Amino acid sequence: MQFTAKQISEIVNGSIEGNENVVVSRVEKIEEAGNEGLTFLANPKYESYLYTTGAAIVIINNDQVVETPINPTLIRVKNAYTAITLLLDQYNKFRFHKTGIEEPSFIHPSVVLGKDVYVGAFTYIGEGVKIGDNVRVYPQVYIGDQVTIGSGTILFPGVKVYHDCLLGKNVVIHSGAVIGSDGFGFAPQEDGTYRKISQIGNVLIEDDVEIGANTTIDRATMGHTIIRKGVKLDNLIQLAHNVEVGEHSVIAAQTGISGSTKIGKHVILGGQVGVVGHITIADGSQIQAQSGINRSIEDPGLKWAGTPASQFQNQMRTQVVLQRLPDLERRLDQLEKLIAQLKEEKGSY
Amino acid sequence: MQFTAKQISEIVNGSIEGNENVVVSRVEKIEEAGNEGLTFLANPKYESYLYTTGAAIVIINNDQVVETPINPTLIRVKNAYTAITLLLDQYNKFRFHKTGIEEPSFIHPSVVLGKDVYVGAFTYIGEGVKIGDNVRVYPQVYIGDQVTIGSGTILFPGVKVYHDCLLGKNVVIHSGAVIGSDGFGFAPQEDGTYRKISQIGNVLIEDDVEIGANTTIDRATMGHTIIRKGVKLDNLIQLAHNVEVGEHSVIAAQTGISGSTKIGKHVILGGQVGVVGHITIADGSQIQAQSGINRSIEDPGLKWAGTPASQFQNQMRTQVVLQRLPDLERRLDQLEKLIAQLKEEKGSY
Amino acid sequence: MQFTAKQISEIVNGSIEGNENVVVSRVEKIEEAGNEGLTFLANPKYESYLYTTGAAIVIINNDQVVETPINPTLIRVKNAYTAITLLLDQYNKFRFHKTGIEEPSFIHPSVVLGKDVYVGAFTYIGEGVKIGDNVRVYPQVYIGDQVTIGSGTILFPGVKVYHDCLLGKNVVIHSGAVIGSDGFGFAPQEDGTYRKISQIGNVLIEDDVEIGANTTIDRATMGHTIIRKGVKLDNLIQLAHNVEVGEHSVIAAQTGISGSTKIGKHVILGGQVGVVGHITIADGSQIQAQSGINRSIEDPGLKWAGTPASQFQNQMRTQVVLQRLPDLERRLDQLEKLIAQLKEEKGSY
């Protein structure tokens, strides 16, 4: 698709300096842009590229000073970063707004589909499923019996949603994510074997949640595993049975939360964090990457780090001293020798 | 589906107190149950909910004292927890016992299918595959050439089993798990590149194994990667080529085992543990979450923690002192000053 | 398939000792081989098995001394390990060289397919996709719009490649890997919610790259996430948006690299390593498993370990002393008592 400077300027409500008929076909970084490229300058660090970029159009802030004549057409806006974000959203909406049912797909006769839905080929939709308006289900998705999916939700190729799970509106789930697999529940038997505990709960995902590729969220043993409104989950995360993640919390890749733990609102968990089961993490907590959380965090809004985690400042101090640990031991050795010497000398008075 | 108190009581061999015709349609937690809910009371911690629950039916122990009149119908049994587990198993068996071949599916003409098998739509079954009785293969599963699958095994949607792998009876594999992908074997070349080593072994999974969502088990370079009878694997686990996991061992989510390592029987590995290659872990070892195991564990039945792991008690002691490390350094500083002072004073006698 | 000693000897350019008509049907380890087994002896550690193996044929080095008469037919070659590798490659090529289009599959009319391509059933190939010669796309793969795939590349069952990604020649991607999912980019808003930043870049994978099962590589926000020539990635790895991995680098399982980080050439990352965003790792760096890298590594060719990582030798020293930490504290306690005593005694002069 091609757009003129004039068309773009109208979308972002900007003013043009230069040729309004110049054409762009893609959005690129200012330092890499070629002659059909649209780019933007928002961060002063990149200002020098304004004079060297190969882009056809650059969106800049109204107050950006341009010191020498340059080749690209400029579009001036109040906030260049906001403008480009808006443009990208429009572009993605336009490009990916598929509708219709591709064949072959498997849709149980009892399924209720909303308006303007897209169902990709090789997707399977089970008995009693309800799908809202404008939902896009890409190819090779599995939706188990009795699942409900709110309007505007997107399931990328290969997502698996087990039976009975409930997904809200405008949820986005990336390829390979598994929603509603059995929780890891096995009762140890006297003979050393394990007996599976049937997992009959579900997963409840509220509105505006985004879930990354190959992330796994187990169904509850009973009741719900719950992902509250606005939560953002990165790739390869593990959420165990009966976990609850509070509103607008963010979890980075490869982090794992054990069973029945409750994460508060507006919590930020770094990547590769591990959290034990049956604890609570207070609202607004921030946990550094690779930390291990082994007990509840009760005071809200604090930063934590390390395994087992302690408050961030303490952890940083400990880590600094840790680098000197072999040195501390040498100093201790020396002190012991000195004191032995002092005692001996004293004995000789 | 709906059940009366009378029907449920017959399944669990219980005695009814109250209306035997009351109807339930789902199993819920005692604190959350609604008016078509069946629940149970096994843990005394939850006893107060017996008087407030909205459930229609509560299963309780024979010796449970009920102090005031309550609304729900009661079903008394010897062990309420065992009874509910039995009920859930029956319910799941009933609900998910699909059979038949859904279309479109791809089944090579040479495939041998047992009795009462379910094959979901978009599933692919390659040449020479043998599938036992009562096997359920959900939609979008891939089963490579020459794979054998024992009776009663369940492959959830999207499971991928590469060629030549052998699965036992009553194995359960959750969505997105990959069985038999190539081991990570590359021979470094003189020019700094790597040459792939063909991986021609397979994965051998014995009876009663359960494997979690998006877990990956690589095929052996030669011979077998082996998962012994009764092993339970959580989600997102990595088992490398030629690993062997002993009978009835349990591994929590996101743990990784490197190539050719042998895990003993009845071992428990916590989440996010890493184990290096070519070592052995003794029977009955218990490894705390996030530990790093870098050498063989020879004595059976011990607990380990930390990176590199040491025995649990030692590790706990070290971690406690670690919190005081900046303090230790300050004390050392002070001692050095004191001793310097003592020496100086001594010099002035 | 069966082969005689004579046929095998011709492939590996060896000389036969024993019956040239003996037949083998599989390759096995020397200690496990049965009477239709082909095996090899390259590592002197396994020499004793030469006299006990049940194999029908053993490939050995020209200079291998055989001290007593043995049962198997021997094939002598310059380098037994190289010979067996060659054989396995030939075998795999022969066994897995499928071609043709299986039905049902979904191939957009605009797709350009090269010669001798294999497309498995239930695979989806979107608009404008270009696929080179000899590419093998197994069943249940998703290839989004405008993707380009170079000749000789193999996509195993269930691989997902989002729109616009570019794959080179002779790339191998294992089941469940996701290429080009959205980067984890969300702008925090004043009301505590997050706003998605559209991710419009792609993933660029150069020639000879291998990617493990269930690994996820996010598309760039803008521009490219880049995997350079010859890189080998194990299973369950996370590469975030705009990451670049340099030529012939190797990354072990479950490692995660945060956004915009650049890994140099010939780097080796162990398993479960975490690397923060926006840093660079120098060429030839070697990072031990489970390390956490929180700042750039500028000097090439060094070894690193720990969280936060320090140079390997320092880290090893620290870890050794760490085991003695409770002991250090006791020694410090004792010194303090001794000094207090010395001071007191001095006061009494």
XYZ file of N, CA and C in Angstrom, chain A residues 34-231:
594
model
N 14.669 4.108 3.660
C 14.989 4.243 2.240
C 14.012 5.170 1.545
N 14.057 5.216 0.217
C 13.357 6.285 -0.494
C 11.838 6.138 -0.603
N 11.265 5.034 -0.121
C 9.798 4.994 0.029
C 9.441 4.904 1.511
N 10.362 5.344 2.357
C 10.172 5.197 3.784
C 9.532 6.407 4.455
N 8.674 6.090 5.421
C 8.125 7.096 6.330
C 8.818 6.883 7.673
N 9.274 7.987 8.288
C 9.892 7.834 9.595
C 9.492 9.008 10.478
N 10.086 9.075 11.696
C 9.725 10.143 12.618
C 10.932 10.479 13.470
N 10.931 11.683 14.034
C 11.969 12.102 14.965
C 11.307 12.588 16.244
N 11.478 11.805 17.332
C 10.874 12.205 18.604
C 11.948 12.354 19.671
N 12.991 11.529 19.594
C 14.053 11.497 20.591
C 15.230 12.352 20.109
N 15.600 13.417 20.850
C 16.668 14.325 20.428
C 17.980 13.594 20.119
N 18.207 12.432 20.744
C 19.416 11.634 20.484
C 19.604 11.323 19.003
N 18.470 11.248 18.277
C 18.539 10.852 16.879
C 18.500 12.045 15.925
N 18.602 13.270 16.482
C 18.398 14.467 15.675
C 19.318 14.535 14.453
N 20.567 14.089 14.608
C 21.518 14.211 13.497
C 21.056 13.432 12.264
N 20.286 12.343 12.492
C 19.814 11.551 11.351
C 18.823 12.324 10.479
N 18.247 13.390 11.035
C 17.297 14.189 10.256
C 17.963 14.719 8.987
N 19.279 14.960 9.077
C 20.002 15.560 7.956
C 20.602 14.519 7.018
N 20.544 13.251 7.415
C 21.170 12.205 6.590
C 20.186 11.121 6.151
N 18.994 11.111 6.738
C 18.055 10.013 6.452
C 17.675 9.947 4.972
N 17.471 8.737 4.508
C 17.014 8.546 3.134
C 15.496 8.523 3.007
N 14.798 8.768 4.127
C 13.332 8.689 4.133
C 12.707 9.722 3.196
N 11.515 9.392 2.714
C 10.767 10.331 1.872
C 9.993 11.322 2.734
N 9.539 10.852 3.896
C 8.754 11.708 4.805
C 9.247 11.511 6.225
N 9.407 12.634 6.953
C 9.715 12.552 8.378
C 8.656 13.329 9.157
N 8.062 12.676 10.169
C 7.133 13.358 11.070
C 7.950 13.930 12.217
N 7.812 15.237 12.468
C 8.592 15.865 13.547
C 7.669 16.698 14.433
N 8.187 17.034 15.608
C 7.430 17.883 16.523
C 7.343 19.310 15.978
N 6.271 20.006 16.317
C 6.092 21.387 15.876
C 7.285 22.259 16.221
N 7.885 22.011 17.385
C 8.968 22.891 17.844
C 10.353 22.423 17.407
N 10.418 21.427 16.544
C 11.720 20.930 16.089
C 12.362 21.963 15.157
N 13.583 22.398 15.510
C 14.309 23.324 14.648
C 15.052 22.538 13.570
N 14.909 23.005 12.315
C 15.631 22.369 11.212
C 16.638 23.378 10.698
N 17.926 23.060 10.857
C 18.949 24.093 10.693
C 19.425 24.296 9.276
N 19.372 23.255 8.455
C 19.776 23.400 7.052
C 18.699 22.745 6.200
N 18.609 23.100 4.917
C 17.606 22.488 4.046
C 17.821 20.967 3.975
N 16.737 20.205 3.962
C 16.867 18.749 3.882
C 15.944 18.182 2.806
N 16.221 16.949 2.399
C 15.475 16.331 1.300
C 14.056 15.900 1.644
N 13.830 15.214 2.783
C 12.488 14.643 2.998
C 11.414 15.708 3.144
N 10.204 15.339 2.797
C 9.039 16.141 3.155
C 8.844 16.015 4.654
N 8.574 17.138 5.324
C 8.332 17.116 6.770
C 6.842 17.232 7.056
N 6.371 16.484 8.065
C 5.009 16.702 8.577
C 5.149 17.084 10.035
N 4.752 18.299 10.359
C 4.878 18.786 11.735
C 3.603 18.483 12.513
N 3.775 17.956 13.735
C 2.632 17.635 14.599
C 2.975 18.039 16.024
N 1.971 18.007 16.884
C 2.191 18.372 18.281
C 3.167 17.401 18.931
N 2.947 16.072 18.701
C 3.795 15.047 19.321
C 4.085 13.950 18.283
N 5.320 13.934 17.814
C 5.676 13.030 16.710
C 5.524 11.564 17.115
N 5.838 11.255 18.378
C 5.762 9.868 18.819
C 4.315 9.380 18.855
N 3.440 10.223 19.391
C 2.011 9.887 19.418
C 1.472 9.733 17.997
N 1.913 10.616 17.104
C 1.420 10.583 15.728
C 1.804 9.280 15.036
N 3.061 8.859 15.233
C 3.491 7.640 14.543
C 2.776 6.419 15.124
N 2.551 6.438 16.437
C 1.842 5.338 17.073
C 0.431 5.215 16.490
N -0.217 6.341 16.347
C -1.555 6.378 15.758
C -1.553 5.828 14.335
N -0.563 6.251 13.560
C -0.455 5.783 12.179
C -0.276 4.275 12.114
N 0.613 3.741 12.992
C 0.874 2.305 12.975
C -0.374 1.527 13.343
N -1.090 2.048 14.331
C -2.338 1.377 14.728
C -3.312 1.316 13.557
N -3.466 2.450 12.866
C -4.369 2.509 11.718
C -3.935 1.519 10.650
N -2.625 1.502 10.422
C -2.079 0.644 9.377
C -2.343 -0.825 9.707
N -2.043 -1.213 10.959
C -2.257 -2.602 11.361
C -3.732 -2.982 11.310
N -4.591 -2.065 11.728
C -6.035 -2.345 11.690
C -6.492 -2.582 10.275
N -6.006 -1.732 9.382
C -6.395 -1.825 7.983
C -5.867 -3.118 7.368
N -4.582 -3.391 7.632
C -3.920 -4.523 6.987
C -4.462 -5.865 7.467
N -4.777 -5.939 8.757
C -5.132 -7.240 9.321
C -6.611 -7.410 9.610
N -7.439 -6.523 9.082
C -8.846 -6.694 9.361
C -9.498 -7.678 8.403
N -9.165 -8.946 8.583
C -9.807 -9.996 7.806
C -11.174 -10.312 8.408
N -12.115 -10.726 7.554
C -13.362 -11.302 8.049
C -13.719 -12.521 7.209
N -14.677 -13.278 7.672
C -15.130 -14.454 6.926
C -14.572 -15.756 7.468
N -15.121 -16.827 6.957
C -14.751 -18.166 7.421
C -13.949 -18.853 6.327
N -12.693 -19.188 6.592
C -11.908 -19.922 5.608
C -12.187 -21.416 5.731
N -12.051 -22.120 4.594
C -12.267 -23.573 4.596
C -10.983 -24.306 4.272
N -10.764 -25.497 4.831
C -11.658 -26.162 5.775
C -11.437 -25.659 7.199
N -12.557 -25.465 7.904
C -12.488 -25.211 9.347
C -13.562 -26.089 9.986
N -13.480 -26.269 11.308
C -14.432 -27.139 11.998
C -15.187 -26.297 13.012
N -16.450 -26.031 12.731
C -17.256 -25.206 13.627
C -18.484 -26.016 14.018
N -18.578 -26.371 15.281
C -19.709 -27.188 15.738
C -21.017 -26.440 15.452
N -22.056 -27.159 15.039
C -23.322 -26.484 14.658
C -23.898 -25.610 15.770
N -23.554 -25.901 17.017
C -24.110 -25.130 18.139
C -23.382 -23.812 18.387
N -22.286 -23.561 17.679
C -21.474 -22.358 17.929
C -22.255 -21.099 17.553
N -22.153 -20.068 18.401
C -22.758 -18.768 18.113
C -21.650 -17.796 17.735
N -21.678 -17.324 16.476
C -20.647 -16.396 15.992
C -21.222 -14.988 15.900
N -20.458 -13.963 16.356
C -20.879 -12.573 16.241
C -20.731 -12.050 14.820
N -20.854 -10.729 14.690
C -20.724 -10.091 13.377
C -19.263 -9.880 13.004
N -18.978 -9.910 11.699
C -17.646 -9.577 11.182
C -16.529 -10.364 11.845
N -16.786 -11.636 12.045
C -15.782 -12.520 12.652
C -14.898 -13.105 11.559
N -13.617 -13.343 11.875
C -12.719 -14.084 10.988
C -12.381 -15.416 11.636
N -12.555 -16.495 10.886
C -12.120 -17.819 11.348
C -11.202 -18.398 10.283
N -9.922 -18.604 10.644
C -8.940 -19.108 9.691
C -9.101 -20.594 9.427
N -8.499 -21.052 8.341
C -8.546 -22.468 7.973
C -7.921 -23.315 9.074
N -8.419 -24.545 9.203
C -7.882 -25.542 10.141
C -8.112 -25.169 11.601
N -8.968 -24.182 11.817
C -9.349 -23.847 13.196
C -10.518 -24.723 13.615
N -10.519 -25.090 14.912
C -11.516 -26.000 15.474
C -12.283 -25.268 16.565
N -13.592 -25.203 16.435
C -14.411 -24.531 17.446
C -15.451 -25.530 17.951
N -15.369 -25.842 19.252
C -16.158 -26.927 19.836
C -17.602 -26.550 20.167
N -18.265 -27.483 20.803
C -19.697 -27.380 21.104
C -19.994 -26.252 22.097
N -21.025 -25.488 21.791
C -21.507 -24.492 22.740
C -20.654 -23.241 22.856
N -19.662 -23.082 21.970
C -18.786 -21.904 22.033
C -19.553 -20.664 21.583
N -19.301 -19.539 22.284
C -19.907 -18.255 21.909
C -18.781 -17.278 21.589
N -18.859 -16.678 20.391
C -17.810 -15.769 19.929
C -18.439 -14.422 19.590
N -17.886 -13.334 20.171
C -18.462 -11.998 20.004
C -18.147 -11.371 18.645
N -18.599 -10.128 18.463
C -18.386 -9.415 17.206
C -16.904 -9.104 16.990
N -16.521 -9.037 15.723
C -15.180 -8.585 15.348
C -14.045 -9.415 15.938
N -14.353 -10.622 16.352
C -13.289 -11.503 16.839
C -12.530 -12.066 15.636
N -11.188 -12.131 15.762
C -10.391 -12.742 14.703
C -9.680 -13.976 15.244
N -10.067 -15.114 14.706
C -9.460 -16.385 15.101
C -8.629 -16.862 13.915
N -7.306 -16.793 14.040
C -6.407 -17.167 12.943
C -6.425 -18.678 12.716
N -5.710 -19.119 11.693
C -5.701 -20.549 11.378
C -5.147 -21.403 12.519
N -5.593 -22.665 12.562
C -5.011 -23.705 13.417
C -5.215 -23.440 14.912
N -6.218 -22.620 15.227
C -6.568 -22.381 16.621
C -7.524 -23.481 17.092
N -7.432 -23.846 18.378
C -8.373 -24.792 18.978
C -9.160 -24.081 20.076
N -10.469 -24.148 19.986
C -11.337 -23.564 21.013
C -12.241 -24.677 21.524
N -12.022 -25.082 22.771
C -12.743 -26.228 23.334
C -14.212 -25.927 23.618
N -14.941 -26.942 24.004
C -16.375 -26.833 24.259
C -16.676 -25.766 25.319
N -17.769 -25.043 25.092
C -18.334 -24.123 26.093
C -17.457 -22.901 26.385
N -16.461 -22.636 25.538
C -15.647 -21.428 25.710
C -16.460 -20.213 25.277
N -16.255 -19.070 25.961
C -16.867 -17.807 25.552
C -15.762 -16.799 25.253
N -15.893 -16.088 24.131
C -14.874 -15.119 23.715
C -15.548 -13.787 23.430
N -15.098 -12.711 24.126
C -15.699 -11.394 23.979
C -15.326 -10.711 22.671
N -16.021 -9.644 22.360
C -15.850 -8.973 21.067
C -14.471 -8.344 20.941
N -13.978 -8.305 19.714
C -12.713 -7.643 19.426
C -11.467 -8.440 19.786
N -11.651 -9.627 20.289
C -10.494 -10.446 20.696
C -9.812 -11.070 19.486
N -8.469 -11.225 19.578
C -7.665 -11.812 18.496
C -6.915 -13.034 19.020
N -7.109 -14.162 18.372
C -6.328 -15.365 18.697
C -5.423 -15.658 17.502
N -4.114 -15.530 17.700
C -3.174 -15.744 16.606
C -3.033 -17.237 16.290
N -2.354 -17.569 15.178
C -2.331 -18.965 14.720
C -1.849 -19.946 15.787
N -2.590 -21.017 15.938
C -2.140 -22.102 16.795
C -2.430 -21.947 18.272
N -3.127 -20.891 18.677
C -3.517 -20.764 20.091
C -4.444 -21.927 20.465
N -4.274 -22.446 21.702
C -5.145 -23.520 22.182
C -5.880 -23.044 23.433
N -7.199 -23.072 23.388
C -8.019 -22.706 24.541
C -8.854 -23.929 24.914
N -8.585 -24.501 26.090
C -9.327 -25.688 26.522
C -10.777 -25.306 26.890
N -11.614 -26.315 27.063
C -13.031 -26.197 27.362
C -13.314 -25.300 28.578
N -14.440 -24.629 28.533
C -14.994 -23.872 29.676
C -14.299 -22.543 29.980
N -13.214 -22.216 29.284
C -12.525 -20.965 29.615
C -13.328 -19.764 29.115
N -13.133 -18.626 29.792
C -13.873 -17.410 29.484
C -12.900 -16.301 29.137
N -12.995 -15.758 27.928
C -12.114 -14.682 27.495
C -12.935 -13.416 27.299
N -12.409 -12.276 27.789
C -13.111 -11.001 27.714
C -12.991 -10.351 26.337
N -13.210 -9.046 26.343
C -13.166 -8.261 25.107
C -11.743 -7.761 24.838
N -11.424 -7.623 23.553
C -10.150 -7.034 23.139
C -8.941 -7.709 23.782
N -9.071 -9.002 23.977
C -7.934 -9.801 24.425
C -7.104 -10.170 23.188
N -5.771 -10.199 23.342
C -4.886 -10.630 22.255
C -4.053 -11.802 22.762
N -4.086 -12.924 22.064
C -3.285 -14.080 22.487
C -2.412 -14.527 21.321
N -1.103 -14.609 21.573
C -0.165 -14.933 20.507
C 0.010 -16.436 20.304
N 0.611 -16.748 19.179
C 0.746 -18.139 18.716
C 1.324 -19.046 19.790
N 0.778 -20.238 19.857
C 1.344 -21.267 20.714
C 0.982 -21.152 22.178
N 0.328 -20.061 22.576
C -0.103 -19.955 23.979
C -1.173 -21.018 24.248
N -1.141 -21.570 25.466
C -2.090 -22.611 25.861
C -2.873 -22.110 27.077
N -4.171 -22.031 26.941
C -5.033 -21.515 27.995
C -5.911 -22.657 28.503
N -5.761 -23.001 29.784
C -6.698 -23.960 30.358
C -6.235 -25.402 30.388
N -4.931 -25.637 30.174
C -4.401 -27.001 30.361
C -4.547 -27.371 31.838
N -4.495 -28.670 32.115
C -4.704 -29.131 33.489
C -3.652 -28.564 34.438
N -4.086 -28.117 35.603
C -3.145 -27.770 36.653
C -2.325 -28.992 37.047
N -1.138 -28.737 37.634
C -0.193 -29.798 37.965
C -0.536 -30.305 39.360
N -1.580 -31.149 39.427
C -2.063 -31.602 40.723
C -2.065 -33.116 40.801
N -1.224 -33.656 41.673
C -1.098 -35.101 41.822
C -0.967 -35.415 43.298
N -1.777 -36.311 43.791
C -1.716 -36.679 45.209
C -0.747 -37.848 45.381
N 0.306 -37.675 46.219
C 1.249 -38.772 46.445
C 0.547 -39.934 47.154
N 0.785 -41.141 46.681
C 0.172 -42.336 47.264
C 1.185 -43.055 48.150
N 0.670 -43.955 48.972
C 1.568 -44.642 49.907
C 2.635 -45.483 49.213
N 2.331 -45.962 48.008
C 3.312 -46.798 47.309
C 4.319 -45.984 46.505
N 4.346 -44.647 46.706
C 5.336 -43.834 46.013
C 4.910 -43.372 44.637
N 3.703 -43.766 44.202
C 3.199 -43.275 42.917
C 2.352 -42.022 43.165
N 1.879 -41.424 42.079
C 1.043 -40.231 42.182
C -0.301 -40.477 41.515
N -1.356 -39.917 42.093
C -2.693 -40.042 41.534
C -3.144 -38.662 41.069
N -3.551 -38.577 39.806
C -3.969 -37.286 39.252
C -5.197 -36.764 39.972
N -5.215 -35.485 40.272
C -6.404 -34.834 40.807
C -7.097 -34.134 39.633
N -8.322 -34.528 39.341
C -9.026 -33.940 38.200
C -9.108 -32.420 38.363
N -8.836 -31.728 37.283
C -8.801 -30.267 37.307
C -10.065 -29.787 36.594
N -11.067 -29.356 37.375
C -12.359 -29.075 36.739
C -12.721 -27.589 36.744
N -11.795 -26.733 37.208
C -12.044 -25.299 37.111
C -11.782 -24.810 35.691
N -11.577 -23.487 35.555
C -11.287 -22.952 34.225
C -10.312 -21.790 34.328
N -10.116 -21.088 33.215
C -9.332 -19.853 33.212
C -10.279 -18.732 32.812
N -10.204 -17.645 33.560
C -11.037 -16.469 33.300
C -10.106 -15.312 32.946
N -10.234 -14.812 31.731
C -9.373 -13.719 31.264
C -10.246 -12.502 31.016
N -9.958 -11.416 31.712
C -10.790 -10.212 31.569
C -10.387 -9.397 30.329
N -11.011 -8.229 30.175
C -10.803 -7.412 28.975
C -9.374 -6.867 28.873
N -8.960 -6.609 27.641
C -7.726 -5.871 27.351
C -6.458 -6.561 27.836
N -6.523 -7.873 27.979
C -5.326 -8.638 28.354
C -4.563 -9.014 27.084
N -3.217 -8.965 27.141
C -2.413 -9.510 26.034
C -1.513 -10.620 26.565
N -1.452 -11.715 25.837
C -0.720 -12.912 26.272
C 0.263 -13.312 25.183
N 1.536 -13.488 25.570
C 2.613 -13.725 24.606
C 2.668 -15.149 24.077
N 3.541 -15.345 23.110
C 3.691 -16.620 22.420
C 4.156 -17.714 23.375
N 3.561 -18.883 23.239
C 3.951 -20.087 23.982
C 3.845 -19.947 25.503
N 3.130 -18.947 25.970
C 2.826 -18.847 27.405
C 1.757 -19.880 27.761
N 1.839 -20.425 28.985
C 0.872 -21.447 29.413
C 0.143 -20.987 30.677
N -1.172 -21.099 30.668
C -1.986 -20.737 31.830
C -2.872 -21.925 32.167
N -2.593 -22.561 33.292
C -3.349 -23.761 33.666
C -4.724 -23.406 34.224
N -5.695 -24.282 33.976
C -7.028 -24.125 34.546
C -6.958 -24.368 36.053
N -7.921 -23.857 36.785
C -8.007 -24.062 38.227
C -8.403 -25.503 38.535
N -7.948 -25.987 39.684
C -8.419 -27.289 40.156
C -9.933 -27.223 40.299
N -10.380 -26.178 40.998
C -11.801 -25.844 41.108
C -11.849 -24.325 41.098
N -12.915 -23.723 40.649
C -12.951 -22.264 40.573
C -12.175 -21.768 39.357
N -11.499 -20.624 39.490
C -10.890 -19.974 38.331
C -9.417 -19.616 38.535
N -8.627 -19.806 37.531
C -7.364 -19.072 37.380
C -7.771 -17.759 36.724
N -7.321 -16.621 37.288
C -7.885 -15.338 36.843
C -6.806 -14.365 36.371
N -7.001 -13.818 35.185
C -6.124 -12.778 34.658
C -7.000 -11.532 34.533
N -6.730 -10.551 35.401
C -7.605 -9.373 35.478
C -7.371 -8.408 34.311
N -8.275 -7.469 34.229
C -8.319 -6.453 33.168
C -6.949 -5.796 32.934
N -6.556 -5.728 31.670
C -5.385 -4.941 31.295
C -4.033 -5.581 31.554
N -4.008 -6.812 32.044
C -2.720 -7.482 32.305
C -1.993 -7.754 30.981
